Amino acid sequence: MTKVFDTDLAAGFGTRAIHAGQRPDPLSGAIMTPVYLTSTYVQDALGQNKGYEYGRGTNPTREALERNVAALEGGRHGFAFASGMGCLDSILKLFRSGDHLICGENVYGGTVRLLDQIWSHLGLQVTYVDTRDPQRVDDARTDRTAAILVETPSNPLMRITDLAAVAEIARRGRALLIVDNTFATPYFQRPFESGADLIYHSTTKYLNGHSDMLGGIAIVQDDALADRLKFLQNAGGAVPGAFDCWLALRGTKTLHLRMPCHDANGRRIATFLSERMGAERVRYPGLATHPQYDLARRQMSGFGGMVTLDLGTRERAATALSRVRVFALAESLGGVESLISHPASMTHASVPAERRAALGITDGLVRLSCGVEDADDLLADLDQALRGL
Ligand SMILES: *Cc1c(COP(=O)(O)O)cnc(C)c1O
């Protein structure tokens, strides 16, 4: 194989995005990783195979994606799953009944649902903590604390967790620091550099970037932890199909082109909304008025396209959502197209109402996923949608 393929970690981000984990097809030399649509592999003789036995265990298209995203995060091992939730569900199988997990109080609604309505019933003890304050994380630790799970920036309140500070707390308590890096992506934030043990993504979002598949991926450095995840991936079987892996892999090839554009549009829109509606109504870590702006700048190299706006009431939120023409009313985020959503009734509907209220996920909150359309068109769309509000 020529050197450009299977790029090592010393190469730049864009070179890794395009090449890492991939090599020309050995049969034809096809430069694009083929979609290996097969459930099984013919063996040469009893006990002799080419390293592939059955599709749940291994698939070459899936492996290319796993190696690619692992290289982008600066990790050593990747494990792809059928969705972000399927990925987290498999990660949680690392633990045992009676183990204690500290979870950021503002995380994706489906994460809360999975923990409270499935894993708590199976004996996992969960404490939700405002992880903006590392001291609170430390105070929540018990001698059964096996892991700390954080999402930063958080969804939809755009709160930041100091990853290095929490990694130090996790290390002292021999707990794993697990980071949901879906919002920032490795282009803007690399949690391993701050001491995280396990990073996961909903590849459905920015990594794929085109809203045409569902997937999740877990990345680790440690070989022993990788062995356990590999076992869980095959034993639990929540694996993605080869075509979805191929779509995600096509997406990661342009991550370094898309993210600066999401970021530029996010900054312009957040600035516009802050001037028009008042800074206290807009949450975006790249605004100097964000309470954790300094931490965000230290920990991230850009802020992405997620902006949250507080319109005060459900009625005003509904009016804005009904008027948009370029932004589309839909759940999800991270695609090239701009989306607008209402967290209280959509992504966070599974969080109990009183908990939503305590957190500040109010009925007036609207979440924007700024796509990569022309910023002027997005601004004009929001301008008309917010008229009189
Ligand atoms: C969407 C999302 C998930 C869940 O991923 P799915 O692919 O929808 O299962 C988890 N975390 C965050 C931050 C998300 O945005």
Short mmCIF file of C-alpha atoms and ligand atoms in Angstrom, two decimals:
data_model
loop_
_atom_site.label_atom_id
_atom_site.label_comp_id
_atom_site.label_asym_id
_atom_site.label_seq_id
_atom_site.Cartn_x
_atom_site.Cartn_y
_atom_site.Cartn_z
CA MET A 1 0.00 0.00 0.00
CA THR A 2 1.18 3.51 -0.67
CA LYS A 3 1.93 5.72 2.26
CA VAL A 4 -0.90 8.19 1.93
CA PHE A 5 -3.46 5.62 3.04
CA ASP A 6 -3.87 4.59 6.66
CA THR A 7 -2.53 8.00 7.58
CA ASP A 8 -0.90 8.18 10.97
CA LEU A 9 -1.91 10.55 13.73
CA ALA A 10 0.86 13.03 12.90
CA ALA A 11 -0.97 14.11 9.72
CA GLY A 12 -3.20 17.17 9.74
CA PHE A 13 -6.88 16.92 10.57
CA GLY A 14 -8.09 17.23 6.98
CA THR A 15 -5.66 14.58 5.73
CA ARG A 16 -6.82 12.23 8.46
CA ALA A 17 -10.49 13.03 7.75
CA ILE A 18 -10.04 11.97 4.13
CA HIS A 19 -7.62 9.07 4.45
CA ALA A 20 -7.35 7.65 7.96
CA GLY A 21 -8.48 4.07 8.32
CA GLN A 22 -8.99 3.55 4.63
CA ARG A 23 -6.96 1.85 1.96
CA PRO A 24 -7.73 0.97 -1.65
CA ASP A 25 -9.87 -2.12 -2.09
CA PRO A 26 -7.41 -5.06 -2.38
CA LEU A 27 -9.47 -6.70 -5.15
CA SER A 28 -9.82 -3.79 -7.59
CA GLY A 29 -7.90 -0.84 -6.20
CA ALA A 30 -11.16 1.12 -5.83
CA ILE A 31 -10.18 4.24 -3.94
CA MET A 32 -13.49 4.38 -2.08
CA THR A 33 -14.04 1.81 0.64
CA PRO A 34 -16.60 -0.63 -0.78
CA VAL A 35 -19.93 -1.16 0.97
CA TYR A 36 -19.52 -4.74 2.13
CA LEU A 37 -23.12 -5.85 2.10
CA THR A 38 -22.63 -9.31 3.52
CA SER A 39 -23.70 -11.13 6.64
CA THR A 40 -20.99 -13.77 6.51
CA TYR A 41 -17.58 -14.58 5.01
CA VAL A 42 -16.48 -17.77 3.30
CA GLN A 43 -13.74 -19.51 5.23
CA ASP A 44 -10.73 -21.08 3.50
CA ALA A 45 -10.82 -24.20 5.65
CA LEU A 46 -11.96 -25.18 9.10
CA GLY A 47 -10.46 -22.63 11.48
CA GLN A 48 -8.92 -20.61 8.63
CA ASN A 49 -10.37 -17.28 7.56
CA LYS A 50 -9.24 -13.85 6.42
CA GLY A 51 -10.02 -12.28 9.80
CA TYR A 52 -13.73 -12.01 9.06
CA GLU A 53 -16.24 -14.58 10.22
CA TYR A 54 -19.68 -13.03 10.72
CA GLY A 55 -21.04 -9.54 10.06
CA ARG A 56 -22.05 -8.74 13.63
CA GLY A 57 -18.45 -9.19 14.74
CA THR A 58 -16.63 -7.49 11.89
CA ASN A 59 -17.33 -5.72 8.62
CA PRO A 60 -14.63 -3.99 6.55
CA THR A 61 -16.75 -0.88 5.84
CA ARG A 62 -17.53 -0.55 9.54
CA GLU A 63 -13.86 -1.00 10.42
CA ALA A 64 -12.86 1.80 8.05
CA LEU A 65 -15.32 4.16 9.79
CA GLU A 66 -14.15 3.05 13.24
CA ARG A 67 -10.50 3.66 12.41
CA ASN A 68 -11.29 6.96 10.72
CA VAL A 69 -13.19 8.51 13.63
CA ALA A 70 -10.72 7.08 16.15
CA ALA A 71 -7.93 8.89 14.25
CA LEU A 72 -9.89 12.16 14.24
CA GLU A 73 -10.34 11.99 18.03
CA GLY A 74 -6.69 11.04 18.50
CA GLY A 75 -7.82 7.69 19.90
CA ARG A 76 -6.69 4.14 19.22
CA HIS A 77 -9.92 2.12 18.94
CA GLY A 78 -13.39 2.87 17.59
CA PHE A 79 -16.63 0.88 17.87
CA ALA A 80 -19.59 1.80 15.71
CA PHE A 81 -23.21 1.27 16.70
CA ALA A 82 -26.64 1.54 15.10
CA SER A 83 -27.42 4.87 16.81
CA GLY A 84 -26.02 7.21 19.44
CA MET A 85 -28.39 5.69 21.99
CA GLY A 86 -27.44 2.14 20.98
CA CYS A 87 -23.83 3.19 21.52
CA LEU A 88 -24.45 4.61 25.01
CA ASP A 89 -26.57 1.58 25.93
CA SER A 90 -23.65 -0.67 25.05
CA ILE A 91 -21.17 1.56 26.93
CA LEU A 92 -23.33 1.31 30.07
CA LYS A 93 -23.00 -2.50 29.91
CA LEU A 94 -19.40 -1.95 31.06
CA PHE A 95 -20.89 -1.45 34.54
CA ARG A 96 -22.59 -3.68 37.09
CA SER A 97 -25.66 -3.45 39.25
CA GLY A 98 -24.78 -1.27 42.24
CA ASP A 99 -22.24 0.83 40.37
CA HIS A 100 -22.69 4.57 40.65
CA LEU A 101 -22.68 6.97 37.71
CA ILE A 102 -22.44 10.75 37.90
CA CYS A 103 -24.19 12.35 34.94
CA GLY A 104 -24.35 15.98 33.87
CA GLU A 105 -27.83 17.28 34.69
CA ASN A 106 -28.31 18.84 31.26
CA VAL A 107 -27.73 16.13 28.69
CA TYR A 108 -29.60 14.86 25.64
CA GLY A 109 -33.16 13.86 26.66
CA GLY A 110 -32.73 10.32 25.38
CA THR A 111 -29.72 9.90 27.68
CA VAL A 112 -31.88 10.75 30.71
CA ARG A 113 -34.60 8.37 29.47
CA LEU A 114 -32.09 5.54 29.01
CA LEU A 115 -30.61 6.06 32.48
CA ASP A 116 -33.86 6.63 34.40
CA GLN A 117 -36.21 4.23 32.66
CA ILE A 118 -33.90 1.34 31.80
CA TRP A 119 -30.54 1.38 33.57
CA SER A 120 -31.81 2.54 36.98
CA HIS A 121 -34.17 -0.45 36.93
CA LEU A 122 -31.17 -2.69 36.31
CA GLY A 123 -29.40 -1.39 39.39
CA LEU A 124 -27.19 1.43 38.09
CA GLN A 125 -27.23 4.30 40.62
CA VAL A 126 -27.31 7.67 38.87
CA THR A 127 -26.72 11.12 40.38
CA TYR A 128 -27.32 14.17 38.19
CA VAL A 129 -24.98 17.06 38.85
CA ASP A 130 -24.44 20.55 37.48
CA THR A 131 -21.06 19.72 35.97
CA ARG A 132 -20.28 23.40 35.33
CA ASP A 133 -18.90 23.27 38.87
CA PRO A 134 -16.23 20.52 39.17
CA GLN A 135 -16.52 20.70 42.98
CA ARG A 136 -20.09 19.40 42.74
CA VAL A 137 -18.84 16.45 40.70
CA ASP A 138 -16.26 15.71 43.36
CA ASP A 139 -18.86 16.03 46.13
CA ALA A 140 -21.16 13.54 44.36
CA ARG A 141 -18.52 10.82 44.27
CA THR A 142 -19.00 7.66 46.32
CA ASP A 143 -16.79 4.61 46.65
CA ARG A 144 -19.03 2.95 44.04
CA THR A 145 -18.61 5.71 41.44
CA ALA A 146 -17.52 3.91 38.30
CA ALA A 147 -17.97 6.69 35.75
CA ILE A 148 -18.67 10.36 35.16
CA LEU A 149 -20.65 11.18 32.02
CA VAL A 150 -20.65 14.69 30.61
CA GLU A 151 -21.89 16.42 27.51
CA THR A 152 -20.17 19.72 26.66
CA PRO A 153 -21.47 22.02 25.28
CA SER A 154 -24.71 20.69 26.73
CA ASN A 155 -27.98 20.21 24.93
CA PRO A 156 -29.83 22.63 24.73
CA LEU A 157 -28.53 25.00 27.43
CA MET A 158 -25.01 25.26 25.96
CA ARG A 159 -23.34 24.83 29.33
CA ILE A 160 -19.65 24.03 29.38
CA THR A 161 -17.90 21.48 31.58
CA ASP A 162 -14.20 21.89 32.36
CA LEU A 163 -13.00 18.56 30.98
CA ALA A 164 -9.48 18.73 32.44
CA ALA A 165 -10.84 19.47 35.93
CA VAL A 166 -13.41 16.68 35.79
CA ALA A 167 -10.86 14.25 34.29
CA GLU A 168 -8.64 14.89 37.30
CA ILE A 169 -11.53 14.12 39.65
CA ALA A 170 -12.32 10.93 37.70
CA ARG A 171 -8.68 9.86 37.77
CA ARG A 172 -8.41 10.38 41.52
CA GLY A 173 -11.54 8.28 42.08
CA ARG A 174 -10.55 5.63 39.51
CA ALA A 175 -13.74 6.36 37.59
CA LEU A 176 -14.00 6.57 33.81
CA LEU A 177 -14.63 9.98 32.28
CA ILE A 178 -17.10 9.48 29.42
CA VAL A 179 -17.69 12.44 27.11
CA ASP A 180 -20.50 12.90 24.59
CA ASN A 181 -18.63 14.95 21.98
CA THR A 182 -21.51 15.14 19.48
CA PHE A 183 -21.96 18.94 19.57
CA ALA A 184 -18.34 20.04 19.27
CA THR A 185 -16.93 17.17 17.15
CA PRO A 186 -13.19 16.41 17.20
CA TYR A 187 -12.73 19.33 14.83
CA PHE A 188 -13.36 21.78 17.69
CA GLN A 189 -12.80 19.72 20.85
CA ARG A 190 -10.63 16.69 21.61
CA PRO A 191 -11.50 15.37 25.07
CA PHE A 192 -8.65 12.81 25.13
CA GLU A 193 -6.22 15.74 25.31
CA SER A 194 -7.97 16.78 28.55
CA GLY A 195 -7.81 13.28 30.04
CA ALA A 196 -11.13 11.68 29.01
CA ASP A 197 -11.22 7.86 28.90
CA LEU A 198 -14.08 7.27 26.48
CA ILE A 199 -15.61 9.56 23.86
CA TYR A 200 -18.85 8.83 22.08
CA HIS A 201 -20.86 10.46 19.34
CA SER A 202 -24.17 10.33 17.69
CA THR A 203 -22.68 10.04 14.17
CA THR A 204 -26.20 10.91 13.01
CA LYS A 205 -25.25 14.56 13.59
CA TYR A 206 -22.13 16.45 12.49
CA LEU A 207 -19.90 13.48 11.69
CA ASN A 208 -22.28 12.28 8.99
CA GLY A 209 -23.48 15.82 8.41
CA HIS A 210 -26.08 15.08 5.76
CA SER A 211 -29.05 13.80 7.80
CA ASP A 212 -29.21 10.54 5.86
CA MET A 213 -28.34 7.88 8.44
CA LEU A 214 -28.40 7.04 12.16
CA GLY A 215 -25.33 5.88 14.01
CA GLY A 216 -23.16 6.07 17.09
CA ILE A 217 -19.49 5.51 17.79
CA ALA A 218 -17.38 5.00 20.92
CA ILE A 219 -13.64 5.73 20.92
CA VAL A 220 -11.07 4.72 23.53
CA GLN A 221 -7.29 4.68 24.01
CA ASP A 222 -6.93 1.84 26.47
CA ASP A 223 -6.51 -1.64 24.96
CA ALA A 224 -8.24 -3.47 27.83
CA LEU A 225 -11.25 -1.13 27.67
CA ALA A 226 -11.28 -1.63 23.89
CA ASP A 227 -11.43 -5.41 24.35
CA ARG A 228 -14.47 -5.05 26.60
CA LEU A 229 -16.25 -2.74 24.15
CA LYS A 230 -15.43 -5.04 21.27
CA PHE A 231 -16.99 -7.88 23.23
CA LEU A 232 -20.11 -5.81 24.04
CA GLN A 233 -20.47 -4.66 20.45
CA ASN A 234 -20.54 -8.24 19.19
CA ALA A 235 -22.40 -9.79 22.12
CA GLY A 236 -25.10 -7.09 22.28
CA GLY A 237 -25.23 -6.72 18.51
CA ALA A 238 -26.44 -3.09 18.23
CA VAL A 239 -24.25 -2.71 15.14
CA PRO A 240 -24.83 -0.44 12.14
CA GLY A 241 -25.33 -1.69 8.60
CA ALA A 242 -22.47 -1.34 6.13
CA PHE A 243 -24.25 1.25 4.02
CA ASP A 244 -24.86 3.53 7.01
CA CYS A 245 -21.16 3.20 7.88
CA TRP A 246 -20.28 4.16 4.34
CA LEU A 247 -22.53 7.24 4.52
CA ALA A 248 -20.90 8.29 7.80
CA LEU A 249 -17.46 7.74 6.29
CA ARG A 250 -18.39 9.89 3.32
CA GLY A 251 -19.48 12.53 5.83
CA THR A 252 -16.27 12.60 7.85
CA LYS A 253 -14.27 13.31 4.68
CA THR A 254 -15.68 16.85 4.68
CA LEU A 255 -15.93 17.46 8.42
CA HIS A 256 -13.03 19.95 8.30
CA LEU A 257 -14.78 21.86 5.49
CA ARG A 258 -18.23 21.91 7.04
CA MET A 259 -17.38 22.76 10.65
CA PRO A 260 -15.78 26.17 9.99
CA CYS A 261 -18.90 27.11 8.01
CA HIS A 262 -21.28 25.91 10.75
CA ASP A 263 -19.15 27.90 13.18
CA ALA A 264 -19.12 31.08 11.09
CA ASN A 265 -22.89 30.89 10.60
CA GLY A 266 -23.42 30.09 14.28
CA ARG A 267 -21.39 33.11 15.36
CA ARG A 268 -23.16 35.47 12.98
CA ILE A 269 -26.60 34.24 13.95
CA ALA A 270 -25.85 34.27 17.69
CA THR A 271 -24.52 37.84 17.38
CA PHE A 272 -27.55 38.92 15.37
CA LEU A 273 -29.99 37.34 17.85
CA SER A 274 -28.16 38.79 20.80
CA GLU A 275 -28.32 42.32 19.35
CA ARG A 276 -31.93 41.93 18.36
CA MET A 277 -33.42 40.01 21.32
CA GLY A 278 -30.94 40.81 24.12
CA ALA A 279 -27.82 38.87 25.10
CA GLU A 280 -29.55 37.25 28.09
CA ARG A 281 -31.91 35.42 25.71
CA VAL A 282 -29.19 33.82 23.60
CA ARG A 283 -26.97 30.91 24.57
CA TYR A 284 -23.88 30.36 22.44
CA PRO A 285 -20.44 29.59 23.89
CA GLY A 286 -18.78 31.82 21.28
CA LEU A 287 -20.49 34.99 22.55
CA ALA A 288 -18.39 37.06 24.96
CA THR A 289 -21.60 37.37 27.05
CA HIS A 290 -21.74 33.59 27.63
CA PRO A 291 -20.95 33.09 31.35
CA GLN A 292 -18.33 30.46 30.50
CA TYR A 293 -16.85 32.14 27.44
CA ASP A 294 -13.26 31.98 28.76
CA LEU A 295 -13.50 28.26 29.50
CA ALA A 296 -15.11 27.61 26.12
CA ARG A 297 -12.26 29.44 24.39
CA ARG A 298 -9.66 27.51 26.33
CA GLN A 299 -11.24 24.11 25.72
CA MET A 300 -12.62 24.47 22.20
CA SER A 301 -11.07 25.83 19.03
CA GLY A 302 -14.48 26.86 17.66
CA PHE A 303 -18.09 26.84 18.82
CA GLY A 304 -20.08 25.25 16.02
CA GLY A 305 -23.59 25.88 14.79
CA MET A 306 -25.82 25.22 17.80
CA VAL A 307 -27.57 28.31 19.18
CA THR A 308 -30.37 28.41 21.76
CA LEU A 309 -32.82 31.30 21.96
CA ASP A 310 -35.31 32.00 24.75
CA LEU A 311 -38.52 33.49 23.38
CA GLY A 312 -40.20 33.59 26.79
CA THR A 313 -43.38 31.65 26.07
CA ARG A 314 -44.50 28.55 24.21
CA GLU A 315 -46.80 30.71 22.07
CA ARG A 316 -43.97 32.94 20.85
CA ALA A 317 -41.79 29.90 20.22
CA ALA A 318 -44.63 28.30 18.22
CA THR A 319 -45.08 31.50 16.18
CA ALA A 320 -41.39 31.64 15.25
CA LEU A 321 -41.36 27.93 14.40
CA SER A 322 -44.40 28.34 12.14
CA ARG A 323 -42.90 31.28 10.24
CA VAL A 324 -39.45 29.97 9.27
CA ARG A 325 -38.87 29.24 5.57
CA VAL A 326 -35.20 28.30 5.28
CA PHE A 327 -34.86 26.73 8.74
CA ALA A 328 -36.91 23.53 8.88
CA LEU A 329 -38.89 22.50 11.95
CA ALA A 330 -37.34 19.17 12.89
CA GLU A 331 -35.49 17.27 15.61
CA SER A 332 -31.82 16.46 15.11
CA LEU A 333 -28.89 18.71 14.28
CA GLY A 334 -25.54 18.84 12.57
CA GLY A 335 -26.67 18.46 8.96
CA VAL A 336 -25.80 20.83 6.14
CA GLU A 337 -29.37 22.16 6.27
CA SER A 338 -30.53 24.48 9.06
CA LEU A 339 -33.04 23.10 11.54
CA ILE A 340 -35.08 24.68 14.30
CA SER A 341 -36.65 22.80 17.19
CA HIS A 342 -38.48 23.15 20.49
CA PRO A 343 -36.50 21.17 23.12
CA ALA A 344 -39.27 21.07 25.77
CA SER A 345 -41.66 19.18 23.48
CA MET A 346 -39.18 17.50 21.15
CA THR A 347 -35.62 16.40 22.11
CA HIS A 348 -36.24 16.78 25.85
CA ALA A 349 -39.89 15.69 26.08
CA SER A 350 -38.69 12.54 27.88
CA VAL A 351 -37.21 14.63 30.73
CA PRO A 352 -39.88 15.04 33.46
CA ALA A 353 -41.53 18.49 33.38
CA GLU A 354 -40.42 19.55 36.86
CA ARG A 355 -36.82 18.58 36.07
CA ARG A 356 -36.99 20.55 32.81
CA ALA A 357 -38.28 23.57 34.73
CA ALA A 358 -35.55 23.27 37.39
CA LEU A 359 -32.88 23.09 34.69
CA GLY A 360 -34.21 26.00 32.68
CA ILE A 361 -35.43 24.06 29.64
CA THR A 362 -38.48 26.30 29.47
CA ASP A 363 -41.35 26.23 26.98
CA GLY A 364 -40.02 29.40 25.33
CA LEU A 365 -36.68 27.84 24.35
CA VAL A 366 -35.97 27.34 20.67
CA ARG A 367 -32.85 25.51 19.47
CA LEU A 368 -31.20 26.31 16.16
CA SER A 369 -28.87 24.02 14.27
CA CYS A 370 -27.25 26.47 11.88
CA GLY A 371 -26.45 24.71 8.62
CA VAL A 372 -24.06 25.75 5.88
CA GLU A 373 -26.43 27.75 3.70
CA ASP A 374 -25.59 31.40 2.96
CA ALA A 375 -25.62 33.28 6.26
CA ASP A 376 -27.53 36.20 4.75
CA ASP A 377 -30.44 33.92 3.87
CA LEU A 378 -30.48 32.42 7.35
CA LEU A 379 -30.40 35.88 8.95
CA ALA A 380 -33.19 37.15 6.70
CA ASP A 381 -35.26 34.09 7.57
CA LEU A 382 -34.86 34.63 11.32
CA ASP A 383 -35.45 38.35 10.88
CA GLN A 384 -38.88 37.76 9.37
CA ALA A 385 -39.74 34.86 11.71
CA LEU A 386 -39.03 36.95 14.82
CA ARG A 387 -40.84 40.10 13.70
CA GLY A 388 -42.91 41.50 16.56
CA LEU A 389 -41.65 38.88 19.02
C1 LIG B 1 -28.83 12.91 18.97
C2 LIG B 1 -27.98 12.85 20.15
C3 LIG B 1 -27.78 11.65 20.83
C4 LIG B 1 -28.50 10.37 20.43
O1 LIG B 1 -28.08 9.88 19.21
P1 LIG B 1 -29.02 9.06 18.20
O2 LIG B 1 -28.14 8.81 17.04
O3 LIG B 1 -30.20 9.93 17.90
O4 LIG B 1 -29.43 7.82 18.91
C5 LIG B 1 -26.93 11.64 21.91
N1 LIG B 1 -26.29 12.76 22.33
C6 LIG B 1 -26.46 13.94 21.70
C7 LIG B 1 -25.73 15.15 22.17
C8 LIG B 1 -27.31 14.02 20.60
O5 LIG B 1 -27.49 15.20 19.99
#
